[in-house]
PDB file of N, CA and C in Angstrom:
ATOM      1  N   MET A   1       0.841  -1.177   0.000  1.00  0.00           N
ATOM      2  CA  MET A   1       0.000   0.000   0.000  1.00  0.00           C
ATOM      3  C   MET A   1       0.893   1.249   0.000  1.00  0.00           C
ATOM      4  N   PRO A   2       0.717   2.185  -0.944  1.00  0.00           N
ATOM      5  CA  PRO A   2       1.574   3.361  -1.025  1.00  0.00           C
ATOM      6  C   PRO A   2       1.334   4.315   0.151  1.00  0.00           C
ATOM      7  N   GLU A   3       2.426   4.927   0.590  1.00  0.00           N
ATOM      8  CA  GLU A   3       2.318   5.896   1.673  1.00  0.00           C
ATOM      9  C   GLU A   3       1.723   7.199   1.155  1.00  0.00           C
ATOM     10  N   SER A   4       1.013   7.883   2.027  1.00  0.00           N
ATOM     11  CA  SER A   4       0.480   9.177   1.626  1.00  0.00           C
ATOM     12  C   SER A   4       1.614  10.208   1.617  1.00  0.00           C
ATOM     13  N   LYS A   5       1.382  11.288   0.927  1.00  0.00           N
ATOM     14  CA  LYS A   5       2.402  12.331   0.835  1.00  0.00           C
ATOM     15  C   LYS A   5       2.690  12.928   2.206  1.00  0.00           C
ATOM     16  N   LYS A   6       1.656  13.068   3.002  1.00  0.00           N
ATOM     17  CA  LYS A   6       1.829  13.662   4.323  1.00  0.00           C
ATOM     18  C   LYS A   6       2.705  12.774   5.210  1.00  0.00           C
ATOM     19  N   ARG A   7       2.454  11.458   5.195  1.00  0.00           N
ATOM     20  CA  ARG A   7       3.263  10.538   6.006  1.00  0.00           C
ATOM     21  C   ARG A   7       4.714  10.538   5.538  1.00  0.00           C
ATOM     22  N   ARG A   8       4.905  10.612   4.245  1.00  0.00           N
ATOM     23  CA  ARG A   8       6.250  10.641   3.702  1.00  0.00           C
ATOM     24  C   ARG A   8       6.974  11.921   4.143  1.00  0.00           C
ATOM     25  N   LYS A   9       6.258  13.039   4.117  1.00  0.00           N
ATOM     26  CA  LYS A   9       6.841  14.309   4.517  1.00  0.00           C
ATOM     27  C   LYS A   9       7.219  14.293   6.005  1.00  0.00           C
ATOM     28  N   VAL A  10       6.340  13.705   6.835  1.00  0.00           N
ATOM     29  CA  VAL A  10       6.622  13.611   8.267  1.00  0.00           C
ATOM     30  C   VAL A  10       7.831  12.709   8.506  1.00  0.00           C
ATOM     31  N   ALA A  11       7.914  11.602   7.795  1.00  0.00           N
ATOM     32  CA  ALA A  11       9.048  10.688   7.949  1.00  0.00           C
ATOM     33  C   ALA A  11      10.352  11.371   7.513  1.00  0.00           C
ATOM     34  N   ASP A  12      10.301  12.166   6.443  1.00  0.00           N
ATOM     35  CA  ASP A  12      11.491  12.896   5.997  1.00  0.00           C
ATOM     36  C   ASP A  12      11.954  13.902   7.046  1.00  0.00           C
ATOM     37  N   LYS A  13      11.000  14.599   7.667  1.00  0.00           N
ATOM     38  CA  LYS A  13      11.357  15.565   8.701  1.00  0.00           C
ATOM     39  C   LYS A  13      11.958  14.865   9.911  1.00  0.00           C
ATOM     40  N   GLU A  14      11.410  13.710  10.281  1.00  0.00           N
ATOM     41  CA  GLU A  14      11.956  12.958  11.419  1.00  0.00           C
ATOM     42  C   GLU A  14      13.397  12.528  11.132  1.00  0.00           C
ATOM     43  N   ARG A  15      13.668  12.090   9.906  1.00  0.00           N
ATOM     44  CA  ARG A  15      15.036  11.722   9.539  1.00  0.00           C
ATOM     45  C   ARG A  15      15.973  12.931   9.590  1.00  0.00           C
ATOM     46  N   GLU A  16      15.467  14.071   9.150  1.00  0.00           N
ATOM     47  CA  GLU A  16      16.282  15.289   9.180  1.00  0.00           C
ATOM     48  C   GLU A  16      16.607  15.699  10.616  1.00  0.00           C
ATOM     49  N   TYR A  17      15.625  15.619  11.524  1.00  0.00           N
ATOM     50  CA  TYR A  17      15.865  15.955  12.931  1.00  0.00           C
ATOM     51  C   TYR A  17      16.854  14.992  13.561  1.00  0.00           C
ATOM     52  N   ALA A  18      16.746  13.720  13.223  1.00  0.00           N
ATOM     53  CA  ALA A  18      17.678  12.728  13.761  1.00  0.00           C
ATOM     54  C   ALA A  18      19.090  12.999  13.250  1.00  0.00           C
ATOM     55  N   LYS A  19      19.206  13.407  11.999  1.00  0.00           N
ATOM     56  CA  LYS A  19      20.519  13.708  11.428  1.00  0.00           C
ATOM     57  C   LYS A  19      21.134  14.924  12.116  1.00  0.00           C
ATOM     58  N   ARG A  20      20.316  15.949  12.411  1.00  0.00           N
ATOM     59  CA  ARG A  20      20.810  17.137  13.100  1.00  0.00           C
ATOM     60  C   ARG A  20      21.283  16.800  14.506  1.00  0.00           C
ATOM     61  N   ALA A  21      20.570  15.906  15.181  1.00  0.00           N
ATOM     62  CA  ALA A  21      20.945  15.540  16.544  1.00  0.00           C
ATOM     63  C   ALA A  21      22.298  14.830  16.555  1.00  0.00           C
ATOM     64  N   GLN A  22      22.609  14.111  15.492  1.00  0.00           N
ATOM     65  CA  GLN A  22      23.877  13.389  15.426  1.00  0.00           C
ATOM     66  C   GLN A  22      25.045  14.307  15.078  1.00  0.00           C
ATOM     67  N   ASN A  23      24.787  15.426  14.381  1.00  0.00           N
ATOM     68  CA  ASN A  23      25.867  16.296  13.921  1.00  0.00           C
ATOM     69  C   ASN A  23      25.548  17.758  14.252  1.00  0.00           C
ATOM     70  N   PRO A  24      25.699  18.178  15.512  1.00  0.00           N
ATOM     71  CA  PRO A  24      25.371  19.569  15.871  1.00  0.00           C
ATOM     72  C   PRO A  24      26.365  20.592  15.331  1.00  0.00           C
ATOM     73  N   GLU A  25      27.552  20.167  14.887  1.00  0.00           N
ATOM     74  CA  GLU A  25      28.532  21.110  14.356  1.00  0.00           C
ATOM     75  C   GLU A  25      28.026  21.778  13.076  1.00  0.00           C
ATOM     76  N   GLU A  26      27.228  21.058  12.306  1.00  0.00           N
ATOM     77  CA  GLU A  26      26.693  21.641  11.070  1.00  0.00           C
ATOM     78  C   GLU A  26      25.764  22.802  11.376  1.00  0.00           C
ATOM     79  N   ASP A  27      24.969  22.676  12.443  1.00  0.00           N
ATOM     80  CA  ASP A  27      24.080  23.773  12.810  1.00  0.00           C
ATOM     81  C   ASP A  27      24.869  25.003  13.223  1.00  0.00           C
ATOM     82  N   LEU A  28      25.995  24.797  13.883  1.00  0.00           N
ATOM     83  CA  LEU A  28      26.824  25.929  14.280  1.00  0.00           C
ATOM     84  C   LEU A  28      27.424  26.627  13.068  1.00  0.00           C
ATOM     85  N   LYS A  29      27.734  25.874  12.015  1.00  0.00           N
ATOM     86  CA  LYS A  29      28.288  26.476  10.800  1.00  0.00           C
ATOM     87  C   LYS A  29      27.250  27.348  10.099  1.00  0.00           C
ATOM     88  N   LYS A  30      25.967  27.018  10.247  1.00  0.00           N
ATOM     89  CA  LYS A  30      24.914  27.751   9.565  1.00  0.00           C
ATOM     90  C   LYS A  30      24.540  29.035  10.286  1.00  0.00           C
ATOM     91  N   GLN A  31      25.016  29.227  11.522  1.00  0.00           N
ATOM     92  CA  GLN A  31      24.675  30.427  12.271  1.00  0.00           C
ATOM     93  C   GLN A  31      25.437  31.631  11.747  1.00  0.00           C
ATOM     94  N   SER A  32      24.860  32.795  11.973  1.00  0.00           N
ATOM     95  CA  SER A  32      25.514  34.036  11.573  1.00  0.00           C
ATOM     96  C   SER A  32      26.707  34.308  12.481  1.00  0.00           C
ATOM     97  N   PRO A  33      27.678  35.067  11.979  1.00  0.00           N
ATOM     98  CA  PRO A  33      28.803  35.436  12.835  1.00  0.00           C
ATOM     99  C   PRO A  33      28.334  36.308  14.001  1.00  0.00           C
ATOM    100  N   SER A  34      29.142  36.377  15.037  1.00  0.00           N
ATOM    101  CA  SER A  34      28.729  37.090  16.247  1.00  0.00           C
ATOM    102  C   SER A  34      28.601  38.596  16.018  1.00  0.00           C
ATOM    103  N   TRP A  35      29.217  39.146  14.998  1.00  0.00           N
ATOM    104  CA  TRP A  35      29.147  40.580  14.742  1.00  0.00           C
ATOM    105  C   TRP A  35      27.922  40.969  13.912  1.00  0.00           C
ATOM    106  N   TRP A  36      27.205  39.998  13.385  1.00  0.00           N
ATOM    107  CA  TRP A  36      26.092  40.282  12.463  1.00  0.00           C
ATOM    108  C   TRP A  36      24.965  41.083  13.130  1.00  0.00           C
ATOM    109  N   ALA A  37      24.474  40.587  14.262  1.00  0.00           N
ATOM    110  CA  ALA A  37      23.339  41.242  14.925  1.00  0.00           C
ATOM    111  C   ALA A  37      23.696  42.643  15.432  1.00  0.00           C
ATOM    112  N   PRO A  38      24.852  42.838  16.105  1.00  0.00           N
ATOM    113  CA  PRO A  38      25.159  44.212  16.524  1.00  0.00           C
ATOM    114  C   PRO A  38      25.303  45.183  15.359  1.00  0.00           C
ATOM    115  N   LEU A  39      25.891  44.736  14.253  1.00  0.00           N
ATOM    116  CA  LEU A  39      26.017  45.604  13.090  1.00  0.00           C
ATOM    117  C   LEU A  39      24.645  45.933  12.509  1.00  0.00           C
ATOM    118  N   MET A  40      23.783  44.938  12.436  1.00  0.00           N
ATOM    119  CA  MET A  40      22.440  45.114  11.901  1.00  0.00           C
ATOM    120  C   MET A  40      21.662  46.152  12.720  1.00  0.00           C
ATOM    121  N   VAL A  41      21.678  46.007  14.026  1.00  0.00           N
ATOM    122  CA  VAL A  41      20.966  46.943  14.900  1.00  0.00           C
ATOM    123  C   VAL A  41      21.645  48.313  14.870  1.00  0.00           C
ATOM    124  N   GLY A  42      22.974  48.313  14.848  1.00  0.00           N
ATOM    125  CA  GLY A  42      23.708  49.579  14.815  1.00  0.00           C
ATOM    126  C   GLY A  42      23.406  50.395  13.565  1.00  0.00           C
ATOM    127  N   LEU A  43      23.348  49.740  12.419  1.00  0.00           N
ATOM    128  CA  LEU A  43      23.018  50.456  11.180  1.00  0.00           C
ATOM    129  C   LEU A  43      21.620  51.059  11.241  1.00  0.00           C
ATOM    130  N   ALA A  44      20.681  50.315  11.784  1.00  0.00           N
ATOM    131  CA  ALA A  44      19.307  50.817  11.885  1.00  0.00           C
ATOM    132  C   ALA A  44      19.252  52.034  12.814  1.00  0.00           C
ATOM    133  N   ILE A  45      19.962  51.967  13.939  1.00  0.00           N
ATOM    134  CA  ILE A  45      19.929  53.078  14.896  1.00  0.00           C
ATOM    135  C   ILE A  45      20.654  54.295  14.343  1.00  0.00           C
ATOM    136  N   VAL A  46      21.821  54.098  13.739  1.00  0.00           N
ATOM    137  CA  VAL A  46      22.555  55.225  13.152  1.00  0.00           C
ATOM    138  C   VAL A  46      21.734  55.862  12.029  1.00  0.00           C
ATOM    139  N   GLY A  47      21.087  55.047  11.228  1.00  0.00           N
ATOM    140  CA  GLY A  47      20.224  55.578  10.173  1.00  0.00           C
ATOM    141  C   GLY A  47      19.089  56.407  10.733  1.00  0.00           C
ATOM    142  N   LEU A  48      18.495  55.932  11.821  1.00  0.00           N
ATOM    143  CA  LEU A  48      17.414  56.687  12.469  1.00  0.00           C
ATOM    144  C   LEU A  48      17.930  58.019  13.002  1.00  0.00           C
ATOM    145  N   ILE A  49      19.110  58.002  13.619  1.00  0.00           N
ATOM    146  CA  ILE A  49      19.698  59.240  14.136  1.00  0.00           C
ATOM    147  C   ILE A  49      19.981  60.223  13.000  1.00  0.00           C
ATOM    148  N   VAL A  50      20.474  59.727  11.871  1.00  0.00           N
ATOM    149  CA  VAL A  50      20.750  60.595  10.726  1.00  0.00           C
ATOM    150  C   VAL A  50      19.458  61.209  10.203  1.00  0.00           C
ATOM    151  N   VAL A  51      18.408  60.409  10.098  1.00  0.00           N
ATOM    152  CA  VAL A  51      17.130  60.923   9.586  1.00  0.00           C
ATOM    153  C   VAL A  51      16.552  61.980  10.532  1.00  0.00           C
ATOM    154  N   VAL A  52      16.559  61.689  11.827  1.00  0.00           N
ATOM    155  CA  VAL A  52      16.014  62.649  12.798  1.00  0.00           C
ATOM    156  C   VAL A  52      16.835  63.937  12.780  1.00  0.00           C
ATOM    157  N   THR A  53      18.155  63.819  12.744  1.00  0.00           N
ATOM    158  CA  THR A  53      19.017  65.006  12.704  1.00  0.00           C
ATOM    159  C   THR A  53      18.762  65.821  11.441  1.00  0.00           C
ATOM    160  N   ALA A  54      18.592  65.154  10.331  1.00  0.00           N
ATOM    161  CA  ALA A  54      18.328  65.866   9.078  1.00  0.00           C
ATOM    162  C   ALA A  54      16.989  66.593   9.126  1.00  0.00           C
ATOM    163  N   TYR A  55      15.988  65.969   9.728  1.00  0.00           N
ATOM    164  CA  TYR A  55      14.694  66.637   9.840  1.00  0.00           C
ATOM    165  C   TYR A  55      14.766  67.839  10.767  1.00  0.00           C
ATOM    166  N   VAL A  56      15.419  67.679  11.913  1.00  0.00           N
ATOM    167  CA  VAL A  56      15.473  68.761  12.896  1.00  0.00           C
ATOM    168  C   VAL A  56      16.266  69.948  12.364  1.00  0.00           C
ATOM    169  N   THR A  57      17.340  69.688  11.643  1.00  0.00           N
ATOM    170  CA  THR A  57      18.188  70.773  11.124  1.00  0.00           C
ATOM    171  C   THR A  57      17.814  71.177   9.706  1.00  0.00           C
ATOM    172  N   ASN A  58      16.710  70.718   9.226  1.00  0.00           N
ATOM    173  CA  ASN A  58      16.210  71.052   7.893  1.00  0.00           C
ATOM    174  C   ASN A  58      17.201  70.644   6.794  1.00  0.00           C
ATOM    175  N   GLY A  59      17.856  69.511   6.978  1.00  0.00           N
ATOM    176  CA  GLY A  59      18.752  68.959   5.966  1.00  0.00           C
ATOM    177  C   GLY A  59      20.166  69.501   5.998  1.00  0.00           C
ATOM    178  N   ALA A  60      20.486  70.393   6.943  1.00  0.00           N
ATOM    179  CA  ALA A  60      21.820  70.986   6.986  1.00  0.00           C
ATOM    180  C   ALA A  60      22.847  70.047   7.612  1.00  0.00           C
ATOM    181  N   PHE A  61      22.436  69.209   8.511  1.00  0.00           N
ATOM    182  CA  PHE A  61      23.327  68.270   9.212  1.00  0.00           C
ATOM    183  C   PHE A  61      22.744  66.879   9.108  1.00  0.00           C
ATOM    184  N   PRO A  62      23.409  65.807   9.338  1.00  0.00           N
ATOM    185  CA  PRO A  62      24.706  65.571   9.956  1.00  0.00           C
ATOM    186  C   PRO A  62      25.877  65.718   9.000  1.00  0.00           C
ATOM    187  N   ILE A  63      25.631  65.787   7.698  1.00  0.00           N
ATOM    188  CA  ILE A  63      26.742  65.991   6.758  1.00  0.00           C
ATOM    189  C   ILE A  63      26.519  67.360   6.107  1.00  0.00           C
ATOM    190  N   PRO A  64      27.198  68.398   6.622  1.00  0.00           N
ATOM    191  CA  PRO A  64      26.985  69.737   6.057  1.00  0.00           C
ATOM    192  C   PRO A  64      27.654  69.876   4.688  1.00  0.00           C
ATOM    193  N   GLY A  65      27.123  70.788   3.903  1.00  0.00           N
ATOM    194  CA  GLY A  65      27.753  71.099   2.625  1.00  0.00           C
ATOM    195  C   GLY A  65      27.280  70.261   1.450  1.00  0.00           C
ATOM    196  N   LEU A  66      26.303  69.393   1.666  1.00  0.00           N
ATOM    197  CA  LEU A  66      25.784  68.622   0.532  1.00  0.00           C
ATOM    198  C   LEU A  66      24.928  69.547  -0.328  1.00  0.00           C
ATOM    199  N   PRO A  67      24.930  69.354  -1.647  1.00  0.00           N
ATOM    200  CA  PRO A  67      24.207  70.281  -2.522  1.00  0.00           C
ATOM    201  C   PRO A  67      22.698  70.307  -2.267  1.00  0.00           C
ATOM    202  N   ASN A  68      22.137  69.213  -1.855  1.00  0.00           N
ATOM    203  CA  ASN A  68      20.702  69.149  -1.605  1.00  0.00           C
ATOM    204  C   ASN A  68      20.498  68.598  -0.201  1.00  0.00           C
ATOM    205  N   GLY A  69      19.712  69.272   0.618  1.00  0.00           N
ATOM    206  CA  GLY A  69      19.505  68.842   1.996  1.00  0.00           C
ATOM    207  C   GLY A  69      18.867  67.473   2.122  1.00  0.00           C
ATOM    208  N   ASN A  70      18.144  67.040   1.103  1.00  0.00           N
ATOM    209  CA  ASN A  70      17.481  65.736   1.171  1.00  0.00           C
ATOM    210  C   ASN A  70      18.452  64.566   1.059  1.00  0.00           C
ATOM    211  N   ILE A  71      19.664  64.817   0.657  1.00  0.00           N
ATOM    212  CA  ILE A  71      20.641  63.734   0.539  1.00  0.00           C
ATOM    213  C   ILE A  71      20.927  63.130   1.906  1.00  0.00           C
ATOM    214  N   ASN A  72      20.919  63.978   2.958  1.00  0.00           N
ATOM    215  CA  ASN A  72      21.090  63.453   4.310  1.00  0.00           C
ATOM    216  C   ASN A  72      19.971  62.465   4.651  1.00  0.00           C
ATOM    217  N   LEU A  73      18.764  62.761   4.224  1.00  0.00           N
ATOM    218  CA  LEU A  73      17.645  61.833   4.462  1.00  0.00           C
ATOM    219  C   LEU A  73      17.867  60.522   3.720  1.00  0.00           C
ATOM    220  N   PHE A  74      18.318  60.620   2.478  1.00  0.00           N
ATOM    221  CA  PHE A  74      18.557  59.403   1.699  1.00  0.00           C
ATOM    222  C   PHE A  74      19.651  58.545   2.317  1.00  0.00           C
ATOM    223  N   ILE A  75      20.678  59.187   2.855  1.00  0.00           N
ATOM    224  CA  ILE A  75      21.752  58.444   3.517  1.00  0.00           C
ATOM    225  C   ILE A  75      21.211  57.713   4.735  1.00  0.00           C
ATOM    226  N   GLY A  76      20.422  58.408   5.554  1.00  0.00           N
ATOM    227  CA  GLY A  76      19.841  57.779   6.744  1.00  0.00           C
ATOM    228  C   GLY A  76      18.902  56.639   6.398  1.00  0.00           C
ATOM    229  N   ILE A  77      18.053  56.858   5.414  1.00  0.00           N
ATOM    230  CA  ILE A  77      17.123  55.806   4.998  1.00  0.00           C
ATOM    231  C   ILE A  77      17.893  54.627   4.412  1.00  0.00           C
ATOM    232  N   GLY A  78      18.970  54.918   3.685  1.00  0.00           N
ATOM    233  CA  GLY A  78      19.795  53.840   3.135  1.00  0.00           C
ATOM    234  C   GLY A  78      20.438  52.994   4.223  1.00  0.00           C
ATOM    235  N   LEU A  79      20.941  53.635   5.272  1.00  0.00           N
ATOM    236  CA  LEU A  79      21.522  52.889   6.390  1.00  0.00           C
ATOM    237  C   LEU A  79      20.477  52.009   7.063  1.00  0.00           C
ATOM    238  N   MET A  80      19.292  52.568   7.275  1.00  0.00           N
ATOM    239  CA  MET A  80      18.225  51.766   7.890  1.00  0.00           C
ATOM    240  C   MET A  80      17.829  50.606   6.985  1.00  0.00           C
ATOM    241  N   LEU A  81      17.789  50.842   5.691  1.00  0.00           N
ATOM    242  CA  LEU A  81      17.426  49.787   4.744  1.00  0.00           C
ATOM    243  C   LEU A  81      18.454  48.667   4.747  1.00  0.00           C
ATOM    244  N   ILE A  82      19.724  49.022   4.802  1.00  0.00           N
ATOM    245  CA  ILE A  82      20.769  47.987   4.861  1.00  0.00           C
ATOM    246  C   ILE A  82      20.613  47.167   6.136  1.00  0.00           C
ATOM    247  N   GLY A  83      20.364  47.843   7.266  1.00  0.00           N
ATOM    248  CA  GLY A  83      20.143  47.126   8.522  1.00  0.00           C
ATOM    249  C   GLY A  83      18.942  46.201   8.438  1.00  0.00           C
ATOM    250  N   PHE A  84      17.872  46.675   7.805  1.00  0.00           N
ATOM    251  CA  PHE A  84      16.681  45.838   7.659  1.00  0.00           C
ATOM    252  C   PHE A  84      16.955  44.655   6.747  1.00  0.00           C
ATOM    253  N   LEU A  85      17.658  44.867   5.664  1.00  0.00           N
ATOM    254  CA  LEU A  85      17.948  43.762   4.747  1.00  0.00           C
ATOM    255  C   LEU A  85      18.856  42.715   5.389  1.00  0.00           C
ATOM    256  N   MET A  86      19.690  43.162   6.328  1.00  0.00           N
ATOM    257  CA  MET A  86      20.549  42.215   7.027  1.00  0.00           C
ATOM    258  C   MET A  86      19.746  41.250   7.897  1.00  0.00           C
ATOM    259  N   THR A  87      18.531  41.646   8.309  1.00  0.00           N
ATOM    260  CA  THR A  87      17.719  40.755   9.138  1.00  0.00           C
ATOM    261  C   THR A  87      17.370  39.469   8.387  1.00  0.00           C
ATOM    262  N   MET A  88      17.336  39.527   7.069  1.00  0.00           N
ATOM    263  CA  MET A  88      16.984  38.338   6.308  1.00  0.00           C
ATOM    264  C   MET A  88      18.111  37.310   6.279  1.00  0.00           C
ATOM    265  N   GLY A  89      19.333  37.745   6.537  1.00  0.00           N
ATOM    266  CA  GLY A  89      20.454  36.812   6.551  1.00  0.00           C
ATOM    267  C   GLY A  89      20.843  36.342   7.938  1.00  0.00           C
ATOM    268  N   TRP A  90      20.134  36.835   8.948  1.00  0.00           N
ATOM    269  CA  TRP A  90      20.482  36.506  10.331  1.00  0.00           C
ATOM    270  C   TRP A  90      19.899  35.153  10.712  1.00  0.00           C
ATOM    271  N   LYS A  91      20.745  34.283  11.287  1.00  0.00           N
ATOM    272  CA  LYS A  91      20.274  32.949  11.694  1.00  0.00           C
ATOM    273  C   LYS A  91      20.655  32.709  13.118  1.00  0.00           C
TER     274      LYS A  91
END
């Protein structure tokens, strides 16, 4: 009698869990480096600080002398975006 797809899927998952229990070093290799999370959070916070500073100073700071005041906003949003995109690679 053929096995159902669901039973086969459950049996495959059980084999995978048993394999992981036998070789925990592989799980450690799949983890992100220890600097990943602090960098990710740091970029998001620095980006937020840049955006708030640019709004409060009407685009004159944190980087003075840029031709357009909105460039400071783009820099801050870019930093936050990089931090957010890093969350997808965090394990």
